[in-house]
Structure formats: structure tokens, C-alpha cells
JSON list of C-alpha atoms in Angstrom, two decimals:
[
{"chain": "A", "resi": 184, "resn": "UNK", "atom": "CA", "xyz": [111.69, 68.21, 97.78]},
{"chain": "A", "resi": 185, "resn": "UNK", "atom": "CA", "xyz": [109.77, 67.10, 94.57]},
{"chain": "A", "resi": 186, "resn": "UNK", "atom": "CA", "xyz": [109.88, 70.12, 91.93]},
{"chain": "A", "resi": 187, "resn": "UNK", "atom": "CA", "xyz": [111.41, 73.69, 91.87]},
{"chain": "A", "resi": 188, "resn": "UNK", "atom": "CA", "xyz": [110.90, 76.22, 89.39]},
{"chain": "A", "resi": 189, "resn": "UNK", "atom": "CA", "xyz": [113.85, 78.17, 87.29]},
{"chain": "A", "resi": 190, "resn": "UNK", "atom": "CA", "xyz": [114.36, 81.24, 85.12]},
{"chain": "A", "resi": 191, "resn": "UNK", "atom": "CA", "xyz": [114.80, 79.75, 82.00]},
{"chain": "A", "resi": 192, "resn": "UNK", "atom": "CA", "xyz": [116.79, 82.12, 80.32]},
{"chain": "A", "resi": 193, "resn": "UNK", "atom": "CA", "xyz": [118.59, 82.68, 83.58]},
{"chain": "A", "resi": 194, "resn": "UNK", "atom": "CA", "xyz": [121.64, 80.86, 84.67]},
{"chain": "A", "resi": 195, "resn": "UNK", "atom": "CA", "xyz": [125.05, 79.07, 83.12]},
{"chain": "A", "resi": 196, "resn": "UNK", "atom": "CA", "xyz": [125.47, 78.57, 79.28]},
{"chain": "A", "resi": 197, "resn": "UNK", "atom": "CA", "xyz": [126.55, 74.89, 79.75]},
{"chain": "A", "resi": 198, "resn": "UNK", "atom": "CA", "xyz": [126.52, 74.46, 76.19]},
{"chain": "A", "resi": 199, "resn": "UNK", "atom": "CA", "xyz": [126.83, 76.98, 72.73]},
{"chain": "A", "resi": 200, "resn": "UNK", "atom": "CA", "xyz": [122.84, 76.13, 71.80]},
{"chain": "A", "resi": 201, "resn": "UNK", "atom": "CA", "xyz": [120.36, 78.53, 72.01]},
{"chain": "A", "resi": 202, "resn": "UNK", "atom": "CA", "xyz": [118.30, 77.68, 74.75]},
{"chain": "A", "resi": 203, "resn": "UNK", "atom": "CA", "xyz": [115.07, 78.23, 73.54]},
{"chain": "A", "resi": 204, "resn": "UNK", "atom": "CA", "xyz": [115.58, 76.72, 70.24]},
{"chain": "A", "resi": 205, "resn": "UNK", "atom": "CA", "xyz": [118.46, 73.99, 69.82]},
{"chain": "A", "resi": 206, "resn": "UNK", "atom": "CA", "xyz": [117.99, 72.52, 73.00]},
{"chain": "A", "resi": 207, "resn": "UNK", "atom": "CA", "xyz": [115.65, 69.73, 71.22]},
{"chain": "A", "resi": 208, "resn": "UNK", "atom": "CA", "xyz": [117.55, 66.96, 69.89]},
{"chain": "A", "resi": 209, "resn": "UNK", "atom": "CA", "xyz": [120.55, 68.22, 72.06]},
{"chain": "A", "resi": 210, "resn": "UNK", "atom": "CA", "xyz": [119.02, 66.41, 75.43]},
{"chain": "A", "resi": 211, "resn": "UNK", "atom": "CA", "xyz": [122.04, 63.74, 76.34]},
{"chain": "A", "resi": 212, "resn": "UNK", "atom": "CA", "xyz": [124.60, 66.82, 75.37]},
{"chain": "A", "resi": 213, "resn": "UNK", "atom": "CA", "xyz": [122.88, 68.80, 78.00]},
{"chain": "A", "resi": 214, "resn": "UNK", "atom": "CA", "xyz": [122.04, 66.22, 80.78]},
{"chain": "A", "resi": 215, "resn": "UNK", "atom": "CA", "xyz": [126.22, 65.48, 80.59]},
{"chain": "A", "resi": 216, "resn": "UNK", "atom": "CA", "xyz": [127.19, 69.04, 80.63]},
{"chain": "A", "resi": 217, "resn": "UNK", "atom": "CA", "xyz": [124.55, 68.87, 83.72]},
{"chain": "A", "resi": 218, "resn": "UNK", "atom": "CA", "xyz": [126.55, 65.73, 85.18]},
{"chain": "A", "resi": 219, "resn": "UNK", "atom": "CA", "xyz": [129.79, 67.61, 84.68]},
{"chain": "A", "resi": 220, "resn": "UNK", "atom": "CA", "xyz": [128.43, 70.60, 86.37]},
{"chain": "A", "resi": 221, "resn": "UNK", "atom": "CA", "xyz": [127.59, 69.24, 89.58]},
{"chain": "A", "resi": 222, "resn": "UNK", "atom": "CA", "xyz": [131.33, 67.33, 89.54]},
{"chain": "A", "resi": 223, "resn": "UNK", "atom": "CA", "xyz": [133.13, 70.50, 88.44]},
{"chain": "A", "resi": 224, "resn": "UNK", "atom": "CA", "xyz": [131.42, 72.03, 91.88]},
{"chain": "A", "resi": 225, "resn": "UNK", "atom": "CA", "xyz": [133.09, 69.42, 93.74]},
{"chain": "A", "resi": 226, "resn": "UNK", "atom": "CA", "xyz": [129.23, 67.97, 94.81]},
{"chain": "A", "resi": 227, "resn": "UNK", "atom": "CA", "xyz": [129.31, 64.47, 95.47]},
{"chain": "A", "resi": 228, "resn": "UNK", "atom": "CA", "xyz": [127.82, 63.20, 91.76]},
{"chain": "A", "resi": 229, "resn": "UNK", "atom": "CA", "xyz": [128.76, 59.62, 91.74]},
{"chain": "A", "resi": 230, "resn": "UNK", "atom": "CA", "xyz": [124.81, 58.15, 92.23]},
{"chain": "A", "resi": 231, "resn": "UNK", "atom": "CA", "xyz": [123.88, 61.34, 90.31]},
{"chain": "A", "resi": 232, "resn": "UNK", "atom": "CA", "xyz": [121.25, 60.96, 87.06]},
{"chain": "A", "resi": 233, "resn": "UNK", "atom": "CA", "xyz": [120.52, 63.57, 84.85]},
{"chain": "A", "resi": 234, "resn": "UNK", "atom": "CA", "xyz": [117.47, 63.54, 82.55]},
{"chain": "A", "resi": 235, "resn": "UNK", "atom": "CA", "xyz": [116.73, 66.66, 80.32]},
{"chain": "A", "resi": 236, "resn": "UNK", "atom": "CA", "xyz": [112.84, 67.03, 78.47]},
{"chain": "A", "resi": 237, "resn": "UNK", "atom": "CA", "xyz": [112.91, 69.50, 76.09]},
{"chain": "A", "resi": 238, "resn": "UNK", "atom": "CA", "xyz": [109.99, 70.15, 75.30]},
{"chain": "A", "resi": 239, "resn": "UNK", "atom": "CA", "xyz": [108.79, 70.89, 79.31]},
{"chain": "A", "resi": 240, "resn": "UNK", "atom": "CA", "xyz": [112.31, 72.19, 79.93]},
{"chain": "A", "resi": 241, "resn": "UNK", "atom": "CA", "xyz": [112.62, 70.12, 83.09]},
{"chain": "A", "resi": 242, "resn": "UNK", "atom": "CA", "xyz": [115.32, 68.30, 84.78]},
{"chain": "A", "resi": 243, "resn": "UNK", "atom": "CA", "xyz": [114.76, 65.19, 86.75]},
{"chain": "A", "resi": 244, "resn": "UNK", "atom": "CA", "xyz": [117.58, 63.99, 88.75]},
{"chain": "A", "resi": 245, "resn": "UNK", "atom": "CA", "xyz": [117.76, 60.75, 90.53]},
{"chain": "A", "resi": 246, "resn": "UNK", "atom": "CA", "xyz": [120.34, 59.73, 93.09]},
{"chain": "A", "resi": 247, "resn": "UNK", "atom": "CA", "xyz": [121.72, 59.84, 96.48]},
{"chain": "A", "resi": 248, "resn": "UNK", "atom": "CA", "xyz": [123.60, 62.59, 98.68]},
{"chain": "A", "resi": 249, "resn": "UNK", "atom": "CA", "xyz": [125.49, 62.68, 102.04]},
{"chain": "A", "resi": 250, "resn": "UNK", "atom": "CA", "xyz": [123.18, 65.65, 103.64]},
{"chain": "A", "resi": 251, "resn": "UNK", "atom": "CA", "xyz": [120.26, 68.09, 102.64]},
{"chain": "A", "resi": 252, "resn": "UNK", "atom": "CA", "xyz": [122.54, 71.05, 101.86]},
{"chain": "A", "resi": 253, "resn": "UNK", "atom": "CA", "xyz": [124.29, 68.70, 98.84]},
{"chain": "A", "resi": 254, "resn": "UNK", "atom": "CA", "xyz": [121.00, 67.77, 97.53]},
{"chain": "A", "resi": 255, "resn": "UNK", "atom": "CA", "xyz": [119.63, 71.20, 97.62]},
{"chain": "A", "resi": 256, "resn": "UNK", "atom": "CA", "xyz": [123.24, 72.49, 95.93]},
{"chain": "A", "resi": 257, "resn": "UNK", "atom": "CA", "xyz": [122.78, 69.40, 93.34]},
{"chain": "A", "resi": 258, "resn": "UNK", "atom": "CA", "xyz": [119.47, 70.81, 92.87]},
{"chain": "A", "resi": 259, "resn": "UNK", "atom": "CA", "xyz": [120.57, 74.46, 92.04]},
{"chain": "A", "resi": 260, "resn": "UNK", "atom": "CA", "xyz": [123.34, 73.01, 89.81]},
{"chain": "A", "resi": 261, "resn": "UNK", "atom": "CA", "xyz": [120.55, 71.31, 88.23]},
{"chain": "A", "resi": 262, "resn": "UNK", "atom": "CA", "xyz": [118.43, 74.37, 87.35]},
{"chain": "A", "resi": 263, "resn": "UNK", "atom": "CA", "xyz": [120.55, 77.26, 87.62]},
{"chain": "A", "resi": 264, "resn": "UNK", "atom": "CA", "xyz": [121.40, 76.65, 83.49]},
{"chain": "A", "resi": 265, "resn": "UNK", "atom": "CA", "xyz": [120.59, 78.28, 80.82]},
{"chain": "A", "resi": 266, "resn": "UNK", "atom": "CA", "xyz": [117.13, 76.46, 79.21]},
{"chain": "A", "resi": 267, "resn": "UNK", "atom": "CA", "xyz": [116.56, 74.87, 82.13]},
{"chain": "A", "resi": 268, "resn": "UNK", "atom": "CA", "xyz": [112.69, 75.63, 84.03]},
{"chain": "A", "resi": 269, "resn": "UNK", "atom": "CA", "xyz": [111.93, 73.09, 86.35]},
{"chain": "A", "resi": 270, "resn": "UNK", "atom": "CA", "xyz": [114.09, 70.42, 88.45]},
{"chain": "A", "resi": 271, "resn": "UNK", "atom": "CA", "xyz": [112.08, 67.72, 89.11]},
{"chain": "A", "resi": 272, "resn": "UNK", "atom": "CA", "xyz": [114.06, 65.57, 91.77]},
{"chain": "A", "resi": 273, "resn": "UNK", "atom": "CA", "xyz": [114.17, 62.05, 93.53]},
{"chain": "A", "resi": 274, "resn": "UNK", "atom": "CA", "xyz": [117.59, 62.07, 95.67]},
{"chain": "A", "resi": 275, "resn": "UNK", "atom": "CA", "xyz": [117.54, 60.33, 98.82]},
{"chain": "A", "resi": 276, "resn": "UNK", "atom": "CA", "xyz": [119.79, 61.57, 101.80]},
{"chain": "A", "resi": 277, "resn": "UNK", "atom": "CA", "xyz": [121.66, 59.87, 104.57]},
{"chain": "A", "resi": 278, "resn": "UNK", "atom": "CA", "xyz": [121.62, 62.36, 106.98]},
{"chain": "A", "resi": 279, "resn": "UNK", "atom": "CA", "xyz": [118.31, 64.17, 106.65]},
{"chain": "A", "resi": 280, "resn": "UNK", "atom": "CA", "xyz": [117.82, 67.84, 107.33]},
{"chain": "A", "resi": 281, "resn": "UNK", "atom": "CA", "xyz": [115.37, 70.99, 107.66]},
{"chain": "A", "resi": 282, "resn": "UNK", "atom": "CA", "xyz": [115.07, 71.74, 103.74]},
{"chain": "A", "resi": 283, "resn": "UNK", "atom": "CA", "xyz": [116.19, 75.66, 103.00]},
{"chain": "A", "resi": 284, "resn": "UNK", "atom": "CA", "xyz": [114.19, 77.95, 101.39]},
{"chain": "A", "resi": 285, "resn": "UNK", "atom": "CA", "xyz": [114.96, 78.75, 98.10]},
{"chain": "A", "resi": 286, "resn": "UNK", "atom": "CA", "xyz": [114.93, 82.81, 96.99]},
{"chain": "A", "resi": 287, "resn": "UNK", "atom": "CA", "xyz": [114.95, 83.77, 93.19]},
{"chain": "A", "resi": 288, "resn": "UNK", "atom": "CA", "xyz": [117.29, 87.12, 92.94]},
{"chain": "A", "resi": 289, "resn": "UNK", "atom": "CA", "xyz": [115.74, 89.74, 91.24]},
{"chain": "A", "resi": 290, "resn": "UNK", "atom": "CA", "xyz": [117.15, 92.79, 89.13]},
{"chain": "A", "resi": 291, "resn": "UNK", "atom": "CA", "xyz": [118.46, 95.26, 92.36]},
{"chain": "A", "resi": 292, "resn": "UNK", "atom": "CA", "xyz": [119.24, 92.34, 94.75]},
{"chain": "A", "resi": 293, "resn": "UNK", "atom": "CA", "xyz": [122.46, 91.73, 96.56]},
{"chain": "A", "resi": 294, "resn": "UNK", "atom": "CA", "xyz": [123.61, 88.83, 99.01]},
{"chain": "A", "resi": 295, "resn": "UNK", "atom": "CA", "xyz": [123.70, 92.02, 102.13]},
{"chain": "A", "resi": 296, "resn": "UNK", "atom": "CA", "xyz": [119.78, 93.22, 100.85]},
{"chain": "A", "resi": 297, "resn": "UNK", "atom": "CA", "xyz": [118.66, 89.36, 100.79]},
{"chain": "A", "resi": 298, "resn": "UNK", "atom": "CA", "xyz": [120.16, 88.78, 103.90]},
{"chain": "A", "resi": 299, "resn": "UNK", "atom": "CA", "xyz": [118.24, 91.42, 105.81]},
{"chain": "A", "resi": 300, "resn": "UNK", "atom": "CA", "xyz": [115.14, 90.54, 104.10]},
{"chain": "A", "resi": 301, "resn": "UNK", "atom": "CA", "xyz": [115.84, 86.66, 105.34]},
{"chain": "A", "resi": 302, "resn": "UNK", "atom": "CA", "xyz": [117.53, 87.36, 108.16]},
{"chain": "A", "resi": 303, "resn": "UNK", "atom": "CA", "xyz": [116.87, 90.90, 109.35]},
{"chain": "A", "resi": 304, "resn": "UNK", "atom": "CA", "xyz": [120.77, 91.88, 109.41]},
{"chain": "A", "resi": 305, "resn": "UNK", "atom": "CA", "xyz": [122.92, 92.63, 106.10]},
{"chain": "A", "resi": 306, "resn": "UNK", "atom": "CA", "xyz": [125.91, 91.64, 107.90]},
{"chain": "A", "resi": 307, "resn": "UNK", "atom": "CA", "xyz": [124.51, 88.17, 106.97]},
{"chain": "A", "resi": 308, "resn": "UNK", "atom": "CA", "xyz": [125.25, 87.87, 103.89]},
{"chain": "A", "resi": 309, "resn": "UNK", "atom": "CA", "xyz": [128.29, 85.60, 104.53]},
{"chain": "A", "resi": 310, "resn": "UNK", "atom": "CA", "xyz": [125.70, 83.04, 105.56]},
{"chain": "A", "resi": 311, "resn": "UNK", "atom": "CA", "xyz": [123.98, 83.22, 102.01]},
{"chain": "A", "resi": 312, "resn": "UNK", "atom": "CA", "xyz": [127.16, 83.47, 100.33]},
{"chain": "A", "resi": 313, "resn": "UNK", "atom": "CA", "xyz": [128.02, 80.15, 102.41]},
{"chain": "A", "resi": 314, "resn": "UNK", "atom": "CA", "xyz": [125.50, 78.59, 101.95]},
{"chain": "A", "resi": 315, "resn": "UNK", "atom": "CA", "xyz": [125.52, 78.43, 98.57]},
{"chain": "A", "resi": 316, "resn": "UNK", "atom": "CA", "xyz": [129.39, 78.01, 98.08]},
{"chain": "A", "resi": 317, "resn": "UNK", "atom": "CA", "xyz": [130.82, 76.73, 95.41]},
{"chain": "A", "resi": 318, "resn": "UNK", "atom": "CA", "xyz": [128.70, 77.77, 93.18]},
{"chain": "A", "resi": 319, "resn": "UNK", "atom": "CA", "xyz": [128.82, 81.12, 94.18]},
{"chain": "A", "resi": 320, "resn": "UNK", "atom": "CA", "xyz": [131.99, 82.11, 94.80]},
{"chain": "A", "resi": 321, "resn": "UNK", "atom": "CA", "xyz": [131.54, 85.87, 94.25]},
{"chain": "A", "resi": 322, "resn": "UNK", "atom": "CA", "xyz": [128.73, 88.08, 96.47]},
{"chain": "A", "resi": 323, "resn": "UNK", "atom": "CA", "xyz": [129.20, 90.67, 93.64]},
{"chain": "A", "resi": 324, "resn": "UNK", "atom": "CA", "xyz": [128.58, 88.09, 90.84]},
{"chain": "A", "resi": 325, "resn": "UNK", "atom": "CA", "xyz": [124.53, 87.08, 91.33]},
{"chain": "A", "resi": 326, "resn": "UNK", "atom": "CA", "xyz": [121.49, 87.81, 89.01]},
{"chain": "A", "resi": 327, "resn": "UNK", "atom": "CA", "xyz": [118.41, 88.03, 88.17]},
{"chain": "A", "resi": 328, "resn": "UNK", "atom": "CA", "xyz": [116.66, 84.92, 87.95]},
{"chain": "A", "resi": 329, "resn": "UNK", "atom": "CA", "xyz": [119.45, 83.09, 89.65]},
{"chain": "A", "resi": 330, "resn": "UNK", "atom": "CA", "xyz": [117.86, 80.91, 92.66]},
{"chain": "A", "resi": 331, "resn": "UNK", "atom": "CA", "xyz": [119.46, 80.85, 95.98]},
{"chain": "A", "resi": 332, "resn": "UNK", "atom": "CA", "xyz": [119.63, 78.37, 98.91]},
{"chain": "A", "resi": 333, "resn": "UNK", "atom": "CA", "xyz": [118.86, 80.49, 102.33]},
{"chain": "A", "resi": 334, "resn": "UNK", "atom": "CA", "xyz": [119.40, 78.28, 105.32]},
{"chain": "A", "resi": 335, "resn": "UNK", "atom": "CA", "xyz": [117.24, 78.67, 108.81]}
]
């Protein structure tokens, strides 16, 4: 997939730093509460490396995954966080796949409004809430600057 691009401010507050400021310095605290993330999602993080610049707020994570929906989901665990504005990644798959796009919520969105602008049907919003499980567990619980996996 190579690089995708986050809301920085967006996202979970892995750690109690401000995440324009403290981050620096705080790099292997963050690429662990990264690590623990992904393995608190249930994604399969054994092969799973995370390395955190600071100072270009990216992510690159190295590994393997069973299938493209993990690696996209590692991805999103990745760069959904709090100080966090690129994911730069280099996991290989076993069972290669049609990539997703990826959709960045914005202030007014829900999962029925972003299904009918993917999919042309609101009753589709399972299928973006699915596809995108466990991280979202909630369709009432997305936001702004929050990025999305939305499946062909």
C-alpha cells in the first residue's frame, strides 16, 4: 500500500503526552502502546514492527499478515492515534487481495451517510461497520478525522 495519511490530532490517546509536543523523546513509549494496540484488537501482531518519527509524525510498520483486510486494519490501528500523520508500511500478505479504499470521516458523517455515498444504499452501513470491526465496535461512536476501511 506504501503510505496513508492521518488526522493528527484525530484518533486514540494511546498515551497521557500531548501529541503535538511530548511526543519527542517519547518514540519507543509510543511505538509499544502502537504494538499493544493492534494486539488489544485481536489483529494478528506477532511479525508486527512499530517505528514512530517524531519529528515527521509517521509510522512505519514492517511485518507480515494472513489477508489484505488485517493489513489494512493493522494499518488503521497504526494511524488512527492521537499524534500520529502518516503510516508508512511494508507488510507482506499471504493471501493477497483487492486493497479497500480508505474514507476520512468528516464532522456530519455517519456509517448509514458513508454508506450511500460508497455504496448508494444507507442500509449498508453494516458493511462499513464490518469491515472495520474491532476497532469500531460502535456505528454511533466515529469522528472526524477518523479513517475508515470501505471494502468493494
Amino acid at each position: 500500500m506504501g503510505m496513508l495519511s492521518f488526522v493528527k490530532g484525530a484518533g486514540e490517546k494511546l498515551l497521557d503526552l500531548d501529541a503535538n509536543r511530548d511526543l519527542a523523546g517519547n518514540e519507543r513509549a509510543l511505538e509499544q502502546a502502537i504494538v499493544d494496540y493492534i494486539k488489544a484488537q485481536q489483529l494478528p501482531a506477532e511479525t508486527i514492527v512499530v517505528a514512530f518519527d517524531a519529528a515527521s509524525a509517521t509510522v512505519t510498520v514492517t511485518g507480515s499478515a494472513p489477508d489484505q483486510a488485517s493489513r489494512e486494519k493493522i494499518m488503521l490501528s497504526c494511524g488512527n492515534v492521537r499524534g500520529v500523520a502518516h503510516v508508512t508500511e511494508r507488510i507482506t500478505v499471504a493471501a493477497p487481495a483487492p486493497a479497500s479504499r480508505m474514507v476520512t470521516v468528516q464532522r456530519g458523517d455517519s456509517l448509514a451517510q458513508i454508506a450511500t455515498q460508497w455504496y448508494g444504499d444507507a442500509r449498508l452501513y453494516r458493511r462499513v461497520l464490518d469491515a472495520n470491526r474491532p476497532m469500531l465496535a460502535d456505528p454511533e461512536r466515529i469522528y472526524p478525522g477518523q479513517v475508515l476501511r470501505i471494502p468493494a
